[in-house]
Amino acid sequence: MKNKIHIWIVTTILTTLFLPILGTLLYSLSTKWTNTLLPQGLTLKWYLEIFQNKMFLNAIGKSFWICLISLFFIGIVLIPTVFVATYYFRKIEKMMELLVLICFAVPGAVSVVGLIKLYSNEPFRLVGTTYILVGVYFVLAYPFVYRGIKNSLSGLNIKELVESANILGASTKVAFFRVIVPNISKGLSVSMLLTFSMLFGEFLLVNMLVGGKFQTVQMYINSIKSGYSGHYSSALVITYFGILLMLTTLAFYIGEKNNRR
């Protein structure tokens, strides 16, 4: 009896959550939907228009580019830093944990005001450029990527692995690249993909720091408030949702595969 109640509760919650998405999907596929319960016709016209729109394709490319560049720098900086802190300087870990809390504690709107005042004048005039986005994305992604790396390293006996490699004639540097990094690659991939999906949907910081000078997907969606068909807007939202869904599903698939091993 309890199991049936749980099933009904879960079904109700999922239906409530996905019903608006289903309605948006149907509207994006409809030719006309005015005074009937279901669409009066179905078409892929709006999706074809989206993928033929150069502004949308450029926005997708810019979003992927800025997210990949940011995650690249995050990986280069954080992976060796967390390893060194874990293997050599355990006291530094407390400082890194404090930085994680600070990143969560300071709201984005508050940090933007400080960034604008700090980087809008010489010699660090970065507001309005993509350089400041890379730095801001680094701060946004730091807690998630750090925790993913830290959790992966916690599952390894780093000291024994490095010492075993040293006994076999490999330096600590070689042990890091050939033993430690391959062992944390799965956990790192999951945290990177989830962080990528979060950065991909960022709007507030991009809008306030760069504005229309660098149009990401969210900026493009915000720019079509008027002058476009509601069907087109719905198709755009579903496309955006589908991209995030694919990234998240891939991350969970990699994580589940890693847990089974």
XYZ file of N, CA and C in Angstrom:
783
model
N 0.831 -1.209 0.000
C 0.000 0.000 0.000
C 0.863 1.256 0.000
N 1.906 1.233 0.869
C 2.799 2.383 0.944
C 3.522 2.615 -0.381
N 3.913 1.494 -1.036
C 4.602 1.626 -2.325
C 3.715 2.297 -3.371
N 2.423 1.958 -3.379
C 1.495 2.562 -4.326
C 1.338 4.060 -4.057
N 1.297 4.411 -2.779
C 1.187 5.832 -2.427
C 2.415 6.595 -2.901
N 3.601 5.984 -2.690
C 4.843 6.617 -3.127
C 4.877 6.794 -4.645
N 4.397 5.762 -5.349
C 4.373 5.826 -6.814
C 3.450 6.952 -7.284
N 2.291 7.090 -6.645
C 1.357 8.146 -7.023
C 1.935 9.526 -6.726
N 2.621 9.649 -5.603
C 3.226 10.937 -5.239
C 4.298 11.328 -6.246
N 5.177 10.364 -6.562
C 6.255 10.630 -7.521
C 5.687 10.955 -8.897
N 4.664 10.203 -9.314
C 4.038 10.442 -10.623
C 3.410 11.828 -10.687
N 2.745 12.222 -9.606
C 2.115 13.547 -9.561
C 3.156 14.654 -9.652
N 4.237 14.491 -8.901
C 5.297 15.503 -8.907
C 5.929 15.613 -10.288
N 6.258 14.464 -10.904
C 6.882 14.475 -12.226
C 5.947 15.056 -13.280
N 4.660 14.723 -13.172
C 3.689 15.270 -14.125
C 3.604 16.784 -13.990
N 3.591 17.264 -12.744
C 3.530 18.704 -12.499
C 4.755 19.415 -13.064
N 5.922 18.770 -12.927
C 7.160 19.382 -13.395
C 7.277 19.386 -14.919
N 6.845 18.288 -15.541
C 7.071 18.139 -16.978
C 5.895 18.592 -17.836
N 4.751 18.860 -17.239
C 3.599 19.298 -18.025
C 3.844 20.628 -18.740
N 4.447 21.637 -18.077
C 4.747 22.880 -18.817
C 5.723 22.661 -19.974
N 6.703 21.766 -19.766
C 7.665 21.484 -20.834
C 6.968 20.794 -22.001
N 6.067 19.861 -21.675
C 5.323 19.174 -22.727
C 4.446 20.152 -23.506
N 3.806 21.072 -22.770
C 2.976 22.080 -23.437
C 3.799 22.973 -24.352
N 4.992 23.367 -23.881
C 5.878 24.190 -24.715
C 6.338 23.422 -25.950
N 6.626 22.129 -25.769
C 7.046 21.290 -26.894
C 5.937 21.182 -27.938
N 4.714 20.933 -27.484
C 3.590 20.822 -28.422
C 3.359 22.141 -29.155
N 3.472 23.247 -28.431
C 3.258 24.547 -29.071
C 4.346 24.847 -30.099
N 5.570 24.381 -29.808
C 6.664 24.606 -30.754
C 6.524 23.759 -32.013
N 5.733 22.691 -31.929
C 5.526 21.810 -33.075
C 4.209 22.094 -33.812
N 3.416 22.993 -33.263
C 2.083 23.224 -33.835
C 2.116 24.283 -34.933
N 1.218 24.110 -35.888
C 1.028 25.132 -36.923
C 0.051 26.200 -36.440
N -0.950 25.748 -35.676
C -1.941 26.649 -35.105
C -2.550 25.989 -33.887
N -2.685 26.767 -32.804
C -3.249 26.219 -31.565
C -3.949 27.357 -30.834
N -5.229 27.494 -31.093
C -5.958 28.639 -30.530
C -7.107 28.204 -29.636
N -8.156 27.620 -30.212
C -9.367 27.312 -29.438
C -9.641 25.820 -29.350
N -8.605 24.996 -29.456
C -8.753 23.546 -29.364
C -7.868 22.998 -28.252
N -8.215 21.798 -27.780
C -7.444 21.193 -26.692
C -6.060 20.775 -27.153
N -5.971 20.279 -28.392
C -4.699 19.855 -28.966
C -4.380 20.698 -30.199
N -3.116 20.739 -30.615
C -2.746 21.527 -31.808
C -3.520 21.079 -33.039
N -3.793 22.029 -33.914
C -4.555 21.722 -35.127
C -3.668 21.199 -36.252
N -2.374 21.199 -36.046
C -1.432 20.665 -37.024
C -0.024 20.673 -36.448
N 0.833 19.809 -36.953
C 2.195 19.709 -36.464
C 3.185 20.035 -37.577
N 4.279 20.658 -37.218
C 5.294 21.038 -38.207
C 6.650 21.201 -37.524
N 7.695 21.046 -38.314
C 9.058 21.287 -37.829
C 9.597 22.619 -38.352
N 8.702 23.431 -38.872
C 9.097 24.689 -39.489
C 9.896 25.580 -38.536
N 9.463 25.676 -37.287
C 10.098 26.598 -36.338
C 11.496 26.129 -35.971
N 11.691 24.814 -35.895
C 13.024 24.284 -35.592
C 13.971 24.485 -36.773
N 13.439 24.340 -37.981
C 14.259 24.603 -39.157
C 14.685 26.068 -39.210
N 13.778 26.953 -38.822
C 14.120 28.380 -38.789
C 15.215 28.664 -37.770
N 15.145 27.986 -36.631
C 16.152 28.200 -35.589
C 17.538 27.829 -36.095
N 17.650 26.650 -36.688
C 18.969 26.168 -37.112
C 19.424 26.778 -38.440
N 18.592 27.613 -39.024
C 19.010 28.400 -40.181
C 19.304 29.847 -39.803
N 19.071 30.159 -38.527
C 19.297 31.511 -38.035
C 20.764 31.659 -37.627
N 21.505 32.493 -38.336
C 22.937 32.647 -38.075
C 23.203 33.257 -36.702
N 22.307 34.130 -36.238
C 22.487 34.742 -34.924
C 22.411 33.696 -33.825
N 21.473 32.756 -33.964
C 21.347 31.686 -32.969
C 22.564 30.769 -33.007
N 22.995 30.400 -34.205
C 24.155 29.525 -34.326
C 25.411 30.192 -33.769
N 25.556 31.492 -34.010
C 26.694 32.227 -33.441
C 26.615 32.269 -31.921
N 25.394 32.433 -31.399
C 25.210 32.459 -29.946
C 25.568 31.109 -29.333
N 25.165 30.027 -29.999
C 25.521 28.680 -29.526
C 27.035 28.506 -29.531
N 27.671 28.908 -30.634
C 29.121 28.781 -30.739
C 29.851 29.592 -29.682
N 29.399 30.806 -29.430
C 30.038 31.647 -28.416
C 29.854 31.068 -27.019
N 28.674 30.525 -26.749
C 28.425 29.925 -25.436
C 29.332 28.722 -25.208
N 29.433 27.858 -26.217
C 30.311 26.692 -26.089
C 31.763 27.124 -25.952
N 32.154 28.110 -26.728
C 33.547 28.552 -26.715
C 33.948 29.114 -25.364
N 33.151 30.028 -24.809
C 33.512 30.663 -23.547
C 33.479 29.657 -22.404
N 32.543 28.701 -22.451
C 32.475 27.674 -21.399
C 33.663 26.724 -21.474
N 34.036 26.312 -22.693
C 35.168 25.399 -22.854
C 36.480 26.062 -22.454
N 36.680 27.317 -22.857
C 37.896 28.035 -22.487
C 37.993 28.180 -20.969
N 36.884 28.523 -20.339
C 36.867 28.698 -18.880
C 37.187 27.385 -18.174
N 36.551 26.299 -18.602
C 36.797 25.005 -17.967
C 38.214 24.518 -18.229
N 38.774 24.873 -19.383
C 40.156 24.499 -19.682
C 41.110 25.129 -18.664
N 40.948 26.422 -18.420
C 41.799 27.101 -17.444
C 41.541 26.602 -16.025
N 40.287 26.311 -15.722
C 39.960 25.781 -14.404
C 40.663 24.448 -14.172
N 40.629 23.567 -15.185
C 41.290 22.272 -15.056
C 42.792 22.402 -14.895
N 43.401 23.272 -15.703
C 44.850 23.458 -15.627
C 45.281 23.972 -14.253
N 44.492 24.879 -13.688
C 44.862 25.480 -12.400
C 44.496 24.576 -11.222
N 43.271 24.051 -11.214
C 42.780 23.368 -10.022
C 43.306 21.948 -9.833
N 43.442 21.199 -10.919
C 43.853 19.796 -10.759
C 45.217 19.681 -10.068
N 46.266 20.324 -10.569
C 47.548 20.231 -9.857
C 47.519 20.914 -8.487
N 46.742 21.987 -8.354
C 46.683 22.699 -7.068
C 46.069 21.830 -5.985
N 44.959 21.170 -6.299
C 44.301 20.304 -5.315
C 45.188 19.107 -4.985
N 45.883 18.576 -5.983
C 46.785 17.450 -5.731
C 47.926 17.861 -4.796
N 48.544 18.999 -5.085
C 49.652 19.471 -4.243
C 49.174 19.747 -2.824
N 47.994 20.362 -2.704
C 47.457 20.659 -1.369
C 47.139 19.376 -0.603
N 46.636 18.367 -1.313
C 46.274 17.105 -0.663
C 47.507 16.278 -0.306
N 48.508 16.302 -1.161
C 49.681 15.438 -0.964
C 50.759 16.088 -0.089
N 50.967 17.385 -0.262
C 52.059 18.049 0.443
C 51.591 18.964 1.580
N 50.586 19.789 1.325
C 50.206 20.836 2.280
C 48.738 20.662 2.675
N 48.478 19.814 3.638
C 47.107 19.536 4.046
C 46.424 20.757 4.675
N 47.216 21.674 5.246
C 46.625 22.853 5.876
C 46.006 23.806 4.850
N 46.519 23.767 3.611
C 45.976 24.638 2.570
C 44.556 24.230 2.195
N 44.223 22.964 2.453
C 42.882 22.487 2.119
C 41.797 23.284 2.845
N 42.078 23.670 4.090
C 41.097 24.446 4.850
C 40.846 25.798 4.177
N 41.900 26.394 3.645
C 41.752 27.670 2.938
C 40.928 27.496 1.669
N 41.162 26.384 0.954
C 40.405 26.129 -0.277
C 38.945 25.853 0.035
N 38.680 25.169 1.141
C 37.298 24.934 1.551
C 36.616 26.248 1.912
N 37.365 27.155 2.528
C 36.814 28.471 2.862
C 36.451 29.249 1.599
N 37.281 29.141 0.572
C 36.988 29.806 -0.697
C 35.710 29.252 -1.325
N 35.473 27.959 -1.146
C 34.235 27.353 -1.645
C 33.028 27.997 -0.979
N 33.102 28.168 0.340
C 31.997 28.781 1.080
C 31.792 30.237 0.654
N 32.891 30.950 0.418
C 32.789 32.350 0.004
C 32.105 32.458 -1.355
N 32.450 31.550 -2.264
C 31.834 31.565 -3.604
C 30.329 31.365 -3.520
N 29.881 30.524 -2.578
C 28.450 30.304 -2.411
C 27.787 31.435 -1.639
N 28.523 32.041 -0.726
C 27.936 33.047 0.166
C 27.686 34.380 -0.530
N 28.543 34.741 -1.480
C 28.417 36.043 -2.145
C 27.483 35.917 -3.350
N 26.334 36.587 -3.339
C 25.403 36.510 -4.483
C 26.023 37.092 -5.756
N 25.559 36.598 -6.892
C 26.099 37.056 -8.163
C 25.893 38.537 -8.402
N 24.701 39.042 -8.046
C 24.411 40.459 -8.264
C 25.329 41.356 -7.442
N 25.699 40.900 -6.242
C 26.597 41.683 -5.384
C 28.010 41.684 -5.961
N 28.473 40.521 -6.382
C 29.826 40.424 -6.927
C 29.971 41.223 -8.219
N 28.888 41.301 -9.005
C 28.936 42.051 -10.266
C 29.220 43.525 -10.014
N 28.591 44.092 -8.986
C 28.803 45.507 -8.667
C 30.276 45.775 -8.349
N 30.871 44.884 -7.561
C 32.281 45.032 -7.230
C 33.181 44.870 -8.442
N 32.847 43.906 -9.294
C 33.652 43.672 -10.493
C 33.591 44.854 -11.451
N 32.417 45.438 -11.594
C 32.281 46.591 -12.487
C 33.133 47.755 -11.989
N 33.103 48.010 -10.682
C 33.894 49.109 -10.128
C 35.393 48.827 -10.233
N 35.769 47.570 -10.074
C 37.188 47.214 -10.056
C 37.793 47.149 -11.448
N 37.018 46.656 -12.426
C 37.586 46.406 -13.753
C 37.012 47.293 -14.858
N 36.462 48.442 -14.497
C 35.950 49.357 -15.514
C 36.903 50.510 -15.803
N 38.007 50.589 -15.074
C 38.991 51.657 -15.261
C 40.372 51.074 -15.508
N 41.259 51.915 -16.013
C 42.639 51.496 -16.239
C 43.343 51.256 -14.906
N 44.340 50.356 -14.816
C 44.947 49.621 -15.939
C 44.266 48.286 -16.238
N 43.187 47.946 -15.505
C 42.511 46.669 -15.719
C 41.106 46.911 -16.258
N 41.039 47.446 -17.465
C 39.745 47.741 -18.089
C 39.262 46.478 -18.815
N 38.535 45.655 -18.083
C 38.104 44.369 -18.631
C 36.590 44.275 -18.826
N 35.831 45.175 -18.195
C 34.374 45.137 -18.349
C 34.015 45.383 -19.811
N 33.170 44.505 -20.350
C 32.788 44.596 -21.754
C 33.605 43.693 -22.652
N 34.553 42.958 -22.068
C 35.380 42.030 -22.844
C 35.106 40.596 -22.403
N 35.536 39.652 -23.221
C 35.342 38.254 -22.868
C 36.322 37.791 -21.793
N 37.395 38.551 -21.587
C 38.389 38.160 -20.586
C 37.782 38.128 -19.187
N 36.928 39.097 -18.898
C 36.333 39.132 -17.568
C 35.361 37.967 -17.380
N 34.751 37.503 -18.487
C 33.849 36.361 -18.388
C 34.598 35.095 -18.008
N 35.788 34.920 -18.564
C 36.598 33.750 -18.222
C 36.907 33.743 -16.734
N 37.285 34.916 -16.198
C 37.581 35.011 -14.778
C 36.360 34.779 -13.903
N 35.233 35.359 -14.302
C 34.000 35.195 -13.530
C 33.513 33.747 -13.579
N 33.593 33.134 -14.747
C 33.200 31.731 -14.871
C 34.106 30.833 -14.025
N 35.368 31.220 -13.923
C 36.303 30.465 -13.077
C 35.796 30.461 -11.633
N 35.396 31.629 -11.145
C 34.908 31.731 -9.770
C 33.605 30.959 -9.595
N 32.711 31.039 -10.575
C 31.446 30.321 -10.493
C 31.649 28.809 -10.470
N 32.583 28.341 -11.275
C 32.790 26.896 -11.417
C 33.683 26.317 -10.333
N 34.451 27.172 -9.670
C 35.438 26.694 -8.692
C 34.858 25.731 -7.648
N 33.739 26.059 -6.961
C 33.240 25.136 -5.934
C 32.894 23.758 -6.475
N 32.303 23.712 -7.662
C 31.840 22.442 -8.213
C 33.008 21.595 -8.731
N 33.914 22.225 -9.452
C 35.062 21.491 -9.982
C 35.988 21.064 -8.837
N 36.197 21.952 -7.880
C 37.047 21.609 -6.723
C 36.482 20.409 -5.983
N 35.176 20.427 -5.725
C 34.575 19.312 -5.002
C 34.660 18.025 -5.798
N 34.495 18.097 -7.128
C 34.615 16.894 -7.949
C 36.014 16.320 -7.906
N 37.039 17.195 -7.998
C 38.429 16.726 -7.935
C 38.738 16.170 -6.558
N 38.305 16.889 -5.525
C 38.582 16.476 -4.150
C 37.954 15.129 -3.830
N 36.707 14.927 -4.234
C 36.030 13.652 -3.987
C 36.718 12.509 -4.719
N 37.178 12.776 -5.937
C 37.877 11.741 -6.701
C 39.205 11.372 -6.050
N 39.923 12.387 -5.568
C 41.194 12.131 -4.894
C 40.995 11.424 -3.561
N 39.876 11.715 -2.897
C 39.607 11.078 -1.596
C 39.398 9.580 -1.738
N 38.956 9.150 -2.920
C 38.763 7.724 -3.155
C 40.039 6.983 -3.492
N 41.156 7.698 -3.573
C 42.451 7.084 -3.880
C 43.391 7.203 -2.687
N 44.281 6.243 -2.566
C 45.352 6.351 -1.572
C 46.535 7.010 -2.286
N 46.499 8.336 -2.332
C 47.475 9.082 -3.124
C 48.905 8.787 -2.681
N 49.107 8.766 -1.383
C 50.458 8.585 -0.859
C 51.059 7.263 -1.320
N 50.287 6.182 -1.217
C 50.793 4.870 -1.625
C 51.021 4.801 -3.132
N 50.110 5.388 -3.907
C 50.261 5.358 -5.359
C 51.515 6.104 -5.808
N 51.737 7.287 -5.240
C 52.908 8.083 -5.625
C 54.191 7.411 -5.153
N 54.186 6.905 -3.931
C 55.386 6.234 -3.410
C 55.698 4.967 -4.201
N 54.667 4.238 -4.609
C 54.890 3.039 -5.435
C 55.503 3.412 -6.771
N 55.013 4.514 -7.357
C 55.580 4.983 -8.614
C 57.030 5.433 -8.425
N 57.322 6.074 -7.294
C 58.700 6.503 -7.009
C 59.635 5.305 -6.866
N 59.149 4.257 -6.228
C 59.967 3.041 -6.057
C 60.283 2.414 -7.413
N 59.325 2.484 -8.330
C 59.514 1.915 -9.662
C 60.337 2.816 -10.582
N 60.766 3.964 -10.044
C 61.654 4.837 -10.809
C 60.988 6.043 -11.432
N 59.697 6.228 -11.210
C 58.986 7.374 -11.773
C 59.014 8.531 -10.785
N 59.137 9.723 -11.312
C 59.112 10.906 -10.458
C 57.675 11.203 -10.023
N 57.530 12.092 -9.049
C 56.199 12.475 -8.584
C 55.399 13.127 -9.700
N 56.087 13.900 -10.541
C 55.431 14.555 -11.668
C 54.862 13.521 -12.640
N 55.661 12.511 -12.949
C 55.207 11.443 -13.854
C 54.062 10.671 -13.214
N 54.171 10.405 -11.907
C 53.108 9.684 -11.197
C 51.797 10.460 -11.234
N 51.910 11.774 -11.137
C 50.706 12.611 -11.168
C 50.004 12.499 -12.516
N 50.767 12.623 -13.607
C 50.163 12.631 -14.938
C 49.744 11.236 -15.410
N 50.483 10.201 -15.014
C 50.214 8.859 -15.542
C 49.430 7.959 -14.589
N 49.347 8.331 -13.315
C 48.632 7.491 -12.354
C 47.442 8.234 -11.752
N 47.688 9.411 -11.208
C 46.635 10.136 -10.493
C 45.573 10.671 -11.461
N 46.007 11.392 -12.492
C 45.050 12.011 -13.423
C 44.143 10.975 -14.098
N 44.678 9.848 -14.624
C 43.774 8.846 -15.220
C 42.758 8.283 -14.226
N 43.133 8.185 -12.953
C 42.228 7.621 -11.950
C 41.125 8.579 -11.533
N 41.326 9.870 -11.734
C 40.284 10.836 -11.373
C 39.565 11.386 -12.605
N 39.885 10.841 -13.764
C 39.334 11.392 -15.010
C 37.817 11.255 -15.088
N 37.259 10.133 -14.592
C 35.811 9.938 -14.655
C 35.083 10.947 -13.781
N 35.513 11.052 -12.518
C 34.880 12.019 -11.621
C 35.053 13.443 -12.106
N 36.222 13.730 -12.671
C 36.492 15.064 -13.211
C 35.584 15.361 -14.404
N 35.364 14.362 -15.252
C 34.495 14.551 -16.419
C 33.064 14.873 -15.999
N 32.574 14.178 -14.973
C 31.212 14.423 -14.489
C 31.075 15.844 -13.962
N 32.006 16.255 -13.109
C 31.928 17.607 -12.529
C 32.087 18.673 -13.613
N 32.934 18.413 -14.611
C 33.125 19.377 -15.694
C 31.859 19.518 -16.540
N 31.200 18.405 -16.838
C 29.991 18.452 -17.655
C 28.852 19.159 -16.928
N 28.684 18.852 -15.642
C 27.637 19.521 -14.869
C 27.930 21.009 -14.733
N 29.198 21.342 -14.538
C 29.583 22.753 -14.448
C 29.377 23.447 -15.792
N 29.679 22.741 -16.874
C 29.482 23.294 -18.220
C 28.017 23.651 -18.437
N 27.108 22.757 -18.042
C 25.683 23.025 -18.223
C 25.241 24.222 -17.390
N 25.851 24.403 -16.196
C 25.522 25.559 -15.362
C 26.017 26.848 -16.015
N 27.247 26.855 -16.493
C 27.813 28.046 -17.126
C 27.100 28.355 -18.437
N 26.674 27.325 -19.135
C 25.995 27.493 -20.413
C 24.699 28.291 -20.250
N 24.080 28.176 -19.075
C 22.819 28.861 -18.841
C 22.956 30.170 -18.078
N 24.178 30.643 -17.865
C 24.385 31.880 -17.109
C 23.911 33.086 -17.910
N 23.151 33.969 -17.238
C 22.623 35.162 -17.909
C 22.972 36.462 -17.184
N 22.792 36.478 -15.870
C 22.956 37.720 -15.115
C 24.335 38.336 -15.287
N 25.374 37.531 -15.085
C 26.736 38.051 -15.152
C 27.099 38.490 -16.570
N 26.681 37.699 -17.555
C 26.984 38.054 -18.946
C 26.285 39.351 -19.325
N 25.037 39.483 -18.916
C 24.260 40.665 -19.264
C 24.832 41.935 -18.628
N 25.270 41.843 -17.379
C 25.733 43.031 -16.665
C 27.194 43.380 -16.969
N 28.012 42.373 -17.230
C 29.443 42.623 -17.431
C 29.810 42.849 -18.898
N 29.114 42.197 -19.797
C 29.465 42.282 -21.218
C 28.335 42.881 -22.049
N 27.095 42.559 -21.675
C 25.954 43.085 -22.421
C 25.849 42.470 -23.805
N 25.438 43.267 -24.777
C 25.252 42.771 -26.134
C 26.526 42.583 -26.919
N 27.679 42.929 -26.325
C 28.949 42.781 -27.047
C 29.342 41.318 -27.236
N 28.802 40.441 -26.390
C 29.101 39.015 -26.508
C 27.787 38.266 -26.262
N 27.095 37.923 -27.334
C 25.757 37.357 -27.228
C 25.799 35.843 -27.083
N 25.532 35.386 -25.876
C 25.430 33.954 -25.617
C 23.998 33.498 -25.893
N 23.721 32.210 -25.663
C 22.382 31.677 -25.929
C 21.338 32.385 -25.072
N 21.646 32.555 -23.784
C 20.696 33.228 -22.904
C 20.454 34.673 -23.336
N 21.508 35.339 -23.775
C 21.360 36.710 -24.260
C 20.498 36.743 -25.520
N 20.668 35.748 -26.379
C 19.872 35.697 -27.605
C 18.404 35.444 -27.275
N 18.142 34.527 -26.338
C 16.754 34.254 -25.938
C 16.114 35.512 -25.367
N 16.867 36.254 -24.594
C 16.344 37.483 -23.996
C 16.073 38.565 -25.051
N 16.775 38.492 -26.161
C 16.644 39.536 -27.194
C 15.454 39.327 -28.108
N 14.763 38.186 -28.020
C 13.643 37.921 -28.927
C 12.294 38.066 -28.211
N 12.234 39.012 -27.296
C 10.976 39.219 -26.569
C 9.844 39.638 -27.499
N 10.150 40.398 -28.519
C 9.115 40.868 -29.449
C 9.608 40.717 -30.883
N 8.675 40.649 -31.801
C 9.025 40.554 -33.215
C 9.167 39.131 -33.711
N 8.993 38.149 -32.816
C 9.103 36.750 -33.220
C 7.819 36.011 -32.843
N 7.535 34.953 -33.575
C 6.364 34.143 -33.302
C 6.533 33.406 -31.971
N 5.413 33.198 -31.284
C 5.451 32.427 -30.049
C 5.892 30.997 -30.286
N 5.566 30.465 -31.472
C 5.999 29.110 -31.823
C 7.525 29.060 -31.929
N 8.100 30.085 -32.528
C 9.557 30.162 -32.669
C 10.224 30.251 -31.297
N 9.672 31.083 -30.424
C 10.234 31.231 -29.078
C 10.150 29.911 -28.309
N 9.045 29.207 -28.446
C 8.886 27.919 -27.768
C 9.889 26.895 -28.288
N 10.071 26.881 -29.614
C 11.053 25.962 -30.201
C 12.456 26.280 -29.715
N 12.753 27.564 -29.545
C 14.064 27.988 -29.059
C 14.287 27.525 -27.623
N 13.260 27.665 -26.783
C 13.364 27.223 -25.391
C 13.560 25.705 -25.315
N 12.824 24.956 -26.122
C 12.947 23.495 -26.125
C 14.333 23.073 -26.619
N 14.861 23.771 -27.612
C 16.206 23.470 -28.106
C 17.248 23.699 -27.014
N 17.109 24.803 -26.327
C 18.018 25.129 -25.223
C 17.906 24.086 -24.110
N 16.672 23.726 -23.763
C 16.446 22.709 -22.743
C 17.043 21.366 -23.169
N 16.904 21.027 -24.461
C 17.441 19.765 -24.962
C 18.955 19.698 -24.863
N 19.633 20.816 -25.131
C 21.092 20.851 -25.007
C 21.517 20.596 -23.561
N 20.871 21.281 -22.623
C 21.193 21.090 -21.209
C 20.867 19.672 -20.757
N 19.767 19.127 -21.257
C 19.374 17.764 -20.897
C 20.405 16.752 -21.383
N 20.908 16.931 -22.595
C 21.920 16.022 -23.134
C 23.212 16.081 -22.318
N 23.638 17.289 -21.949
C 24.852 17.441 -21.151
C 24.699 16.789 -19.786
N 23.554 17.014 -19.148
C 23.316 16.447 -17.820
C 23.209 14.927 -17.885
N 22.511 14.418 -18.895
C 22.377 12.967 -19.060
C 23.732 12.319 -19.286
N 24.572 12.949 -20.099
C 25.910 12.424 -20.344
C 26.728 12.389 -19.062
N 26.596 13.427 -18.244
C 27.324 13.478 -16.977
C 26.875 12.363 -16.044
N 25.570 12.152 -15.931
C 25.061 11.099 -15.060
C 25.413 9.710 -15.592
N 25.446 9.563 -16.910
C 25.826 8.278 -17.511
C 27.271 7.938 -17.181
N 28.149 8.931 -17.311
C 29.562 8.705 -16.984
C 29.720 8.392 -15.504
N 28.992 9.132 -14.651
C 29.069 8.892 -13.219
C 28.557 7.512 -12.832
N 27.451 7.081 -13.425
C 26.903 5.760 -13.141
C 27.826 4.660 -13.620
N 28.422 4.859 -14.788
C 29.365 3.879 -15.320
C 30.589 3.762 -14.428
N 31.021 4.894 -13.890
C 32.167 4.892 -12.996
C 31.842 4.191 -11.687
N 30.610 4.380 -11.166
C 30.215 3.726 -9.911
C 30.138 2.211 -10.070
N 29.695 1.753 -11.237
C 29.613 0.307 -11.466
C 30.997 -0.332 -11.484
N 31.979 0.410 -12.003
C 33.341 -0.127 -12.024
C 33.969 -0.133 -10.632
